[in-house]
Amino acid sequence: MWGGRFAEGPSAIMREINASIPFDKALWRQDIAASKAHVAMLGAQGIVSAEDAAAISAGLGTVAAEYAANGVPEDWALEDIHMTTESRLAELIGPVAGRLHTARSRNDQVATDFRLWVRDAIDEALSGLNALQVALVTRAGEHAASIMPGFTHLQTAQPVTLGHHLMAYYEMAARDVSRFADARARMNRSPLGAAALAGTGFPIDRNATAKALGFAGPTANSLDSVSDRDFALDYLMAASQCALHLSRLAEEFIIWASQPFGFVRLPDSLSTGSSIMPQKKNPDAAELVRGHSGRITGCLVSLMMTMKGLPLAYSKDMQDDKPPVFEAAGLLTLCLAAMTGMVEATTFRTERMRAAAELGYATATDLADWLVRQADIPFREAHHITGAAVKLAESRGVALDALPLADLQAIDARIDERVFAALSVEASVAARASHGGTAPIEVGKRVAEARLALGLE
Ligand code: ARG
């Protein structure tokens, strides 16, 4: 392509280090679509004849059909998807193919193709997140009143409902949706027509190509257009945060599936056995989601490091933008699908969860709250009295509500028999009906709102 300026062809090393076709062939659909939009505009503007534009467009259709049928050929000498397509086009339709690259550079071409690809990746993430949210609200609705221990420091803290716990992950997913949607709105501008870096002298119509490709309009600065990869970074940041949430959810399932917890039976379809220990059922899918989240954030860091020192405008370093985005997108799709399947098909062992909530003096705060409300004792003093009750129960190895009234009254005479009604785990969760609290009635409201937001009602 640059034969006129160079005396010798590229060395084997140059060819290898320069080639992006092994990975950027993934952009072929976007490359064809952007070229078709470009040549249609060139024809409409009279920059190439209508006849030539039609021949080029038809030729691009043939190249696309070949790619769809046989894959994209990988010839390092042709460097990338743009030159691979153009050279095949020339084989098919002859020298008129050379008119396609009028008023365009590979710099605005790759920026356009990659934006289109990332926009699709965002849409795929949004649809994966929607499936996860539907699974979460469905299971949360089933378990709005199922009691489990709530933890801080992974120590039993207060009883909560399983529905409430699952809806916490719904909230995280909802923020992920909003991050991806923001990224999509921000990136949806067309860089096509920025040409190499400075724009072009041809009378192009950037609004037309932007519209044809579904962009909201053209980008405003040609230098920025060819050297901006914020859209890919925005995507990777949203993907990293989403993967971080999936990793936390995966970790819950890993803990819950362990024998001492026994809160869940994971679906066989998302577990594996051990080649040596016949009793084992391992939460491999959840562990891999936890692992993959690290790789996705690694992809983000990789592209940030690629971009951080680049002056305007395009530098070849930017060719390295694609592998981390492709890798992260593939991993994220898998992670979303795995966690959606796990939420959908896990058996929650609610009797074990409830029994665990009975342990660990999870209703101690309810005793303290009762003392505040029924006996008008300041909370700090109530906290102290409750501590003494927990200590006594612990020394006897019994639950708080198994202590005889006389023993509780020996600690503080203001306690009476009504206290026992407040010490059950059911009473404890039902009491926490503040907005966003764990009470089944509140969880039911949040589930109803979420179902409405998801269009399920
Ligand atoms: N393969 C290149 C890339 O992915 C295309 C742009 C090449 N531009 C250039 N000026 N060499 O970045």
XYZ file of C-alpha atoms and ligand atoms in Angstrom:
469
model
C 0.000 0.000 0.000
C 2.904 2.363 0.623
C 5.009 0.856 -2.201
C 5.794 4.217 -3.793
C 7.795 5.523 -0.834
C 9.782 2.353 0.078
C 12.562 0.624 -1.792
C 12.233 -2.798 -0.111
C 9.299 -4.761 1.257
C 8.942 -5.307 5.018
C 11.235 -7.789 6.727
C 9.703 -10.878 8.274
C 9.983 -9.343 11.732
C 8.316 -6.135 10.626
C 5.538 -8.100 8.974
C 4.916 -10.099 12.130
C 5.017 -7.241 14.627
C 2.869 -5.091 12.359
C 0.116 -7.600 11.659
C -3.163 -7.096 13.458
C -5.182 -9.341 11.146
C -4.943 -12.318 13.576
C -7.222 -10.421 15.974
C -8.787 -7.510 14.110
C -10.449 -9.860 11.645
C -13.144 -9.913 14.343
C -14.064 -6.442 13.041
C -14.983 -7.616 9.546
C -18.732 -7.003 9.811
C -18.168 -3.484 11.117
C -15.487 -2.827 8.472
C -17.832 -3.816 5.651
C -20.732 -1.783 7.093
C -18.577 1.338 7.514
C -17.130 0.978 3.998
C -20.600 0.617 2.518
C -21.775 3.744 4.359
C -18.668 5.600 3.195
C -18.957 4.657 -0.467
C -22.690 5.401 -0.545
C -21.869 8.884 0.755
C -19.052 9.305 -1.809
C -21.558 8.427 -4.535
C -24.259 10.737 -3.191
C -21.779 13.605 -2.969
C -20.522 13.015 -6.493
C -16.984 12.305 -5.198
C -17.097 8.989 -7.053
C -19.568 8.212 -9.827
C -22.814 6.485 -8.928
C -21.747 3.584 -11.131
C -18.430 3.110 -9.328
C -20.095 3.458 -5.947
C -22.580 0.736 -6.870
C -19.816 -1.562 -8.132
C -17.805 -1.071 -4.938
C -20.834 -1.637 -2.724
C -21.756 -4.840 -4.556
C -18.137 -6.010 -4.344
C -18.124 -5.378 -0.592
C -21.249 -7.537 -0.376
C -19.396 -10.363 -2.113
C -16.395 -10.024 0.227
C -18.757 -10.150 3.214
C -20.439 -13.282 1.874
C -17.016 -14.912 1.444
C -15.998 -14.012 4.984
C -19.275 -15.352 6.358
C -18.842 -18.620 4.477
C -15.101 -19.260 4.814
C -13.804 -16.952 7.521
C -11.377 -14.084 7.005
C -8.069 -15.085 5.371
C -5.056 -14.286 7.528
C -2.226 -12.927 5.408
C 0.262 -10.979 7.504
C 1.498 -9.140 4.450
C -1.912 -7.472 4.290
C -1.524 -6.294 7.885
C -5.094 -5.794 8.990
C -8.776 -6.275 8.205
C -8.931 -2.987 6.295
C -6.204 -3.892 3.814
C -7.355 -7.506 3.610
C -10.831 -6.388 2.557
C -9.584 -3.743 0.146
C -7.179 -6.136 -1.539
C -9.877 -8.801 -1.969
C -12.195 -6.117 -3.333
C -9.567 -5.181 -5.919
C -9.238 -8.842 -6.947
C -13.001 -9.010 -7.414
C -13.809 -5.692 -9.123
C -10.497 -4.385 -10.398
C -8.891 -0.934 -10.089
C -12.191 0.830 -9.297
C -11.768 -0.641 -5.788
C -9.052 1.965 -5.297
C -11.708 4.708 -5.189
C -13.168 3.389 -1.918
C -10.367 4.889 0.148
C -11.017 8.439 -1.144
C -11.445 10.955 1.705
C -10.723 8.254 4.283
C -7.756 6.868 6.185
C -7.313 3.646 8.094
C -7.129 5.892 11.159
C -10.748 7.027 11.000
C -11.697 3.661 9.542
C -10.404 1.646 12.503
C -11.797 4.161 14.987
C -15.226 3.759 13.361
C -15.110 -0.036 13.131
C -13.965 -0.394 16.714
C -16.662 1.941 18.014
C -19.297 -0.077 16.215
C -17.883 -3.263 17.732
C -17.795 -1.827 21.254
C -21.347 -0.527 20.842
C -22.477 -4.084 20.081
C -20.499 -5.364 23.073
C -22.315 -2.868 25.291
C -25.660 -4.085 23.945
C -24.626 -7.659 24.660
C -23.623 -6.752 28.228
C -26.950 -4.961 28.715
C -28.891 -7.992 27.574
C -26.823 -10.294 29.822
C -27.407 -7.955 32.759
C -31.130 -7.916 32.055
C -31.252 -11.718 32.256
C -29.335 -11.627 35.534
C -31.690 -9.013 36.975
C -34.738 -11.050 35.988
C -33.250 -14.118 37.695
C -32.422 -12.126 40.826
C -35.872 -10.546 41.251
C -37.565 -13.865 40.533
C -35.651 -15.708 43.245
C -35.884 -12.719 45.595
C -39.669 -12.718 45.181
C -39.785 -16.424 46.093
C -37.669 -15.803 49.182
C -38.874 -12.421 50.408
C -39.605 -14.011 53.798
C -36.918 -16.737 53.957
C -34.650 -16.025 56.901
C -30.881 -16.303 56.848
C -28.100 -14.831 58.947
C -26.881 -11.433 57.790
C -23.150 -10.947 58.206
C -20.651 -8.228 58.880
C -16.995 -9.329 58.925
C -18.512 -12.691 57.854
C -19.650 -12.980 61.487
C -23.342 -13.423 62.237
C -24.757 -9.942 62.714
C -28.567 -9.777 62.399
C -31.136 -11.970 60.702
C -32.001 -10.861 57.175
C -34.144 -12.313 54.434
C -32.667 -14.159 51.481
C -34.797 -11.995 49.190
C -33.152 -8.913 50.653
C -29.685 -10.386 50.128
C -30.430 -11.217 46.486
C -31.923 -7.779 45.866
C -28.636 -6.218 46.990
C -27.101 -7.801 43.881
C -30.042 -6.564 41.814
C -29.080 -3.023 42.874
C -25.467 -3.592 41.799
C -26.644 -4.924 38.440
C -28.920 -1.890 38.020
C -25.932 0.426 38.513
C -23.976 -1.638 35.967
C -26.814 -1.179 33.488
C -26.699 2.559 34.021
C -22.911 2.638 33.572
C -23.094 0.725 30.268
C -25.989 2.895 29.093
C -24.018 6.060 29.914
C -20.988 4.721 28.058
C -23.149 3.898 25.053
C -24.705 7.358 24.892
C -21.301 9.043 25.230
C -19.553 6.953 22.577
C -22.280 7.074 19.952
C -20.607 9.623 17.640
C -19.042 8.821 14.306
C -15.327 9.482 13.738
C -15.644 8.568 10.051
C -14.478 11.469 7.883
C -11.777 12.631 10.289
C -9.492 10.957 7.736
C -5.841 10.595 8.785
C -5.963 13.308 11.458
C -6.892 16.668 9.957
C -10.115 16.082 8.053
C -10.319 16.099 4.266
C -10.616 18.529 1.367
C -13.263 16.389 -0.330
C -16.868 17.575 0.094
C -17.892 14.667 2.306
C -21.096 14.465 4.351
C -20.228 13.237 7.810
C -23.814 13.491 9.009
C -24.887 11.032 6.329
C -22.327 8.366 7.244
C -23.009 8.886 10.948
C -26.722 8.373 10.375
C -26.213 5.335 8.156
C -24.202 3.670 10.921
C -26.675 4.480 13.689
C -24.553 7.172 15.342
C -26.197 10.231 16.858
C -23.935 12.470 14.758
C -20.287 13.054 13.817
C -17.476 13.687 16.320
C -16.365 17.308 16.604
C -12.566 17.230 16.334
C -10.643 15.238 13.764
C -7.494 14.865 15.920
C -9.538 13.553 18.831
C -11.602 11.339 16.538
C -8.671 9.234 15.380
C -6.850 9.071 18.705
C -9.730 8.737 21.165
C -10.157 5.342 22.772
C -12.222 6.578 25.711
C -15.172 4.608 24.410
C -13.207 1.382 24.803
C -11.975 2.428 28.246
C -15.503 3.382 29.320
C -16.633 -0.059 28.224
C -13.785 -1.772 30.088
C -14.427 0.264 33.237
C -18.103 -0.671 33.212
C -17.149 -4.274 32.428
C -14.621 -4.352 35.274
C -17.110 -3.049 37.788
C -19.764 -5.455 36.556
C -17.294 -8.343 36.778
C -16.353 -7.237 40.277
C -20.025 -7.533 41.290
C -20.287 -10.945 39.641
C -17.165 -12.023 41.502
C -18.687 -11.018 44.832
C -21.886 -12.894 43.996
C -19.819 -15.911 42.953
C -18.002 -15.775 46.279
C -21.339 -15.853 48.136
C -22.263 -19.058 46.315
C -18.852 -20.579 46.996
C -19.230 -19.904 50.725
C -22.883 -20.970 50.819
C -22.105 -24.240 49.019
C -19.362 -25.237 51.486
C -20.334 -28.068 53.844
C -20.186 -26.068 57.112
C -22.601 -23.533 55.611
C -24.720 -25.819 53.456
C -27.034 -22.961 52.495
C -27.331 -24.011 48.845
C -27.228 -26.970 46.529
C -25.642 -25.705 43.326
C -27.043 -26.900 40.017
C -25.175 -29.966 38.710
C -24.995 -28.217 35.348
C -22.700 -25.546 36.813
C -20.583 -27.743 39.071
C -17.899 -30.360 38.553
C -16.802 -33.504 40.350
C -13.365 -34.544 41.518
C -11.350 -37.195 39.716
C -10.197 -38.654 43.052
C -12.773 -37.718 45.722
C -16.119 -39.230 44.758
C -18.121 -37.143 47.249
C -16.994 -33.804 45.805
C -19.150 -31.323 43.960
C -17.091 -28.262 43.261
C -18.340 -24.732 42.516
C -15.961 -24.371 39.567
C -18.140 -22.024 37.543
C -18.382 -19.602 40.462
C -14.640 -19.848 41.080
C -13.924 -19.115 37.425
C -16.212 -16.080 37.509
C -14.205 -14.900 40.531
C -11.004 -15.537 38.589
C -12.177 -14.036 35.311
C -13.101 -10.773 37.014
C -9.397 -10.264 37.688
C -8.576 -10.856 34.048
C -11.236 -8.361 32.931
C -9.747 -5.664 35.152
C -6.350 -6.663 33.743
C -7.700 -5.832 30.285
C -8.731 -2.383 31.512
C -5.282 -1.734 32.965
C -3.676 -2.981 29.754
C -5.502 -0.431 27.582
C -4.941 2.374 30.083
C -1.203 1.665 29.928
C -1.312 1.617 26.138
C -2.985 5.022 25.971
C -1.426 7.001 28.779
C 1.644 8.373 27.004
C 0.362 8.917 23.478
C 0.536 12.393 21.957
C -2.019 13.339 19.291
C -2.969 11.871 16.996
C -2.819 8.178 15.944
C 0.174 6.061 17.006
C 0.608 2.417 16.182
C 0.558 1.505 19.881
C -3.190 1.971 19.489
C -3.401 -1.193 17.447
C -3.013 -2.947 20.816
C -6.402 -1.561 21.873
C -8.344 -4.471 20.462
C -7.118 -7.697 22.148
C -7.937 -6.579 25.712
C -11.412 -5.380 24.691
C -12.153 -8.587 22.783
C -10.899 -10.709 25.672
C -12.864 -8.799 28.307
C -16.065 -8.914 26.258
C -15.862 -12.677 25.789
C -15.184 -13.241 29.479
C -17.926 -10.878 30.624
C -20.569 -12.571 28.471
C -19.599 -15.935 29.942
C -19.533 -14.652 33.524
C -22.974 -13.055 33.190
C -24.405 -16.252 31.738
C -22.821 -18.429 34.434
C -24.094 -16.310 37.321
C -27.554 -15.995 35.768
C -27.728 -19.791 35.493
C -26.553 -20.165 39.073
C -29.133 -17.742 40.451
C -31.891 -19.406 38.413
C -31.136 -23.018 39.266
C -29.633 -23.073 42.758
C -31.643 -24.799 45.477
C -31.731 -22.603 48.567
C -31.764 -24.735 51.726
C -33.945 -22.349 53.670
C -34.264 -24.585 56.754
C -30.467 -24.587 57.163
C -30.298 -20.843 56.590
C -32.963 -20.252 59.204
C -31.241 -22.555 61.696
C -27.972 -20.674 61.135
C -29.757 -17.390 61.793
C -30.763 -18.800 65.191
C -27.117 -19.286 66.091
C -24.669 -16.570 66.943
C -27.092 -14.402 68.956
C -28.296 -12.680 65.828
C -31.234 -11.121 67.699
C -29.117 -9.461 70.401
C -29.779 -6.077 68.785
C -33.496 -6.795 69.062
C -33.127 -7.268 72.830
C -31.292 -3.951 73.062
C -33.919 -2.234 70.867
C -36.684 -3.727 73.058
C -35.037 -2.294 76.199
C -34.883 1.128 74.520
C -38.482 1.043 73.395
C -40.276 -0.769 76.225
C -38.166 0.325 79.199
C -36.953 3.709 77.896
C -33.318 2.780 78.543
C -30.652 4.733 76.566
C -29.281 2.581 73.713
C -25.717 2.477 75.065
C -26.926 1.134 78.419
C -29.261 -1.312 76.662
C -26.265 -2.504 74.610
C -24.412 -3.202 77.871
C -27.316 -5.124 79.468
C -27.709 -7.175 76.291
C -24.012 -7.988 76.329
C -24.424 -9.474 79.771
C -27.381 -11.568 78.582
C -25.398 -12.860 75.578
C -22.485 -13.732 77.856
C -24.781 -15.731 80.149
C -26.449 -17.544 77.245
C -23.064 -18.316 75.750
C -21.767 -19.754 79.033
C -24.768 -22.081 79.106
C -24.591 -22.884 75.412
C -28.189 -21.792 74.753
C -29.963 -19.265 72.527
C -30.948 -15.879 73.905
C -34.664 -16.715 73.971
C -33.902 -19.953 75.863
C -32.758 -18.059 78.960
C -35.379 -18.178 81.732
C -37.089 -14.861 82.436
C -35.789 -14.891 86.016
C -32.177 -14.976 84.762
C -32.836 -12.083 82.384
C -34.482 -10.133 85.211
C -31.457 -10.802 87.401
C -29.425 -8.919 84.795
C -31.981 -6.100 84.583
C -35.239 -5.985 86.498
C -36.973 -3.924 83.808
C -37.132 -6.941 81.469
C -40.497 -8.720 81.375
C -42.026 -11.685 79.507
C -42.999 -9.583 76.473
C -39.329 -9.583 75.484
C -39.552 -13.148 74.133
C -41.813 -12.033 71.296
C -39.046 -9.708 70.082
C -36.303 -12.331 70.217
C -37.494 -14.653 67.442
C -35.762 -14.289 64.080
C -39.148 -13.707 62.419
C -39.904 -10.796 64.749
C -36.410 -9.473 64.179
C -36.699 -9.242 60.377
C -40.330 -8.072 60.468
C -39.290 -5.190 62.723
C -36.780 -3.844 60.184
C -39.379 -2.229 57.948
C -37.573 1.061 57.403
C -37.292 2.008 53.724
C -34.800 -0.402 52.161
C -34.823 -2.628 55.266
C -34.916 -6.417 55.353
C -38.562 -6.867 56.470
C -40.439 -9.198 54.078
C -42.983 -6.456 53.431
C -40.239 -4.037 52.348
C -38.475 -6.654 50.237
C -41.814 -7.356 48.562
C -42.140 -3.662 47.681
C -38.628 -3.489 46.216
C -39.233 -6.658 44.199
C -42.482 -5.198 42.855
C -40.712 -1.965 41.850
C -37.905 -3.900 40.190
C -40.318 -6.116 38.265
C -42.027 -2.986 36.997
C -38.688 -1.430 35.998
C -37.755 -4.610 34.123
C -41.066 -4.630 32.276
C -42.109 -7.923 33.892
C -45.475 -6.526 35.069
N -4.339 -1.956 12.053
C -4.336 -0.609 12.490
C -4.890 -0.486 13.888
O -5.541 -1.369 14.335
C -5.137 0.238 11.577
C -4.737 1.680 11.558
C -3.432 1.835 10.857
N -3.082 3.190 10.709
C -1.839 3.601 10.453
N -1.625 4.855 10.378
N -0.861 2.745 10.328
O -4.677 0.469 14.585
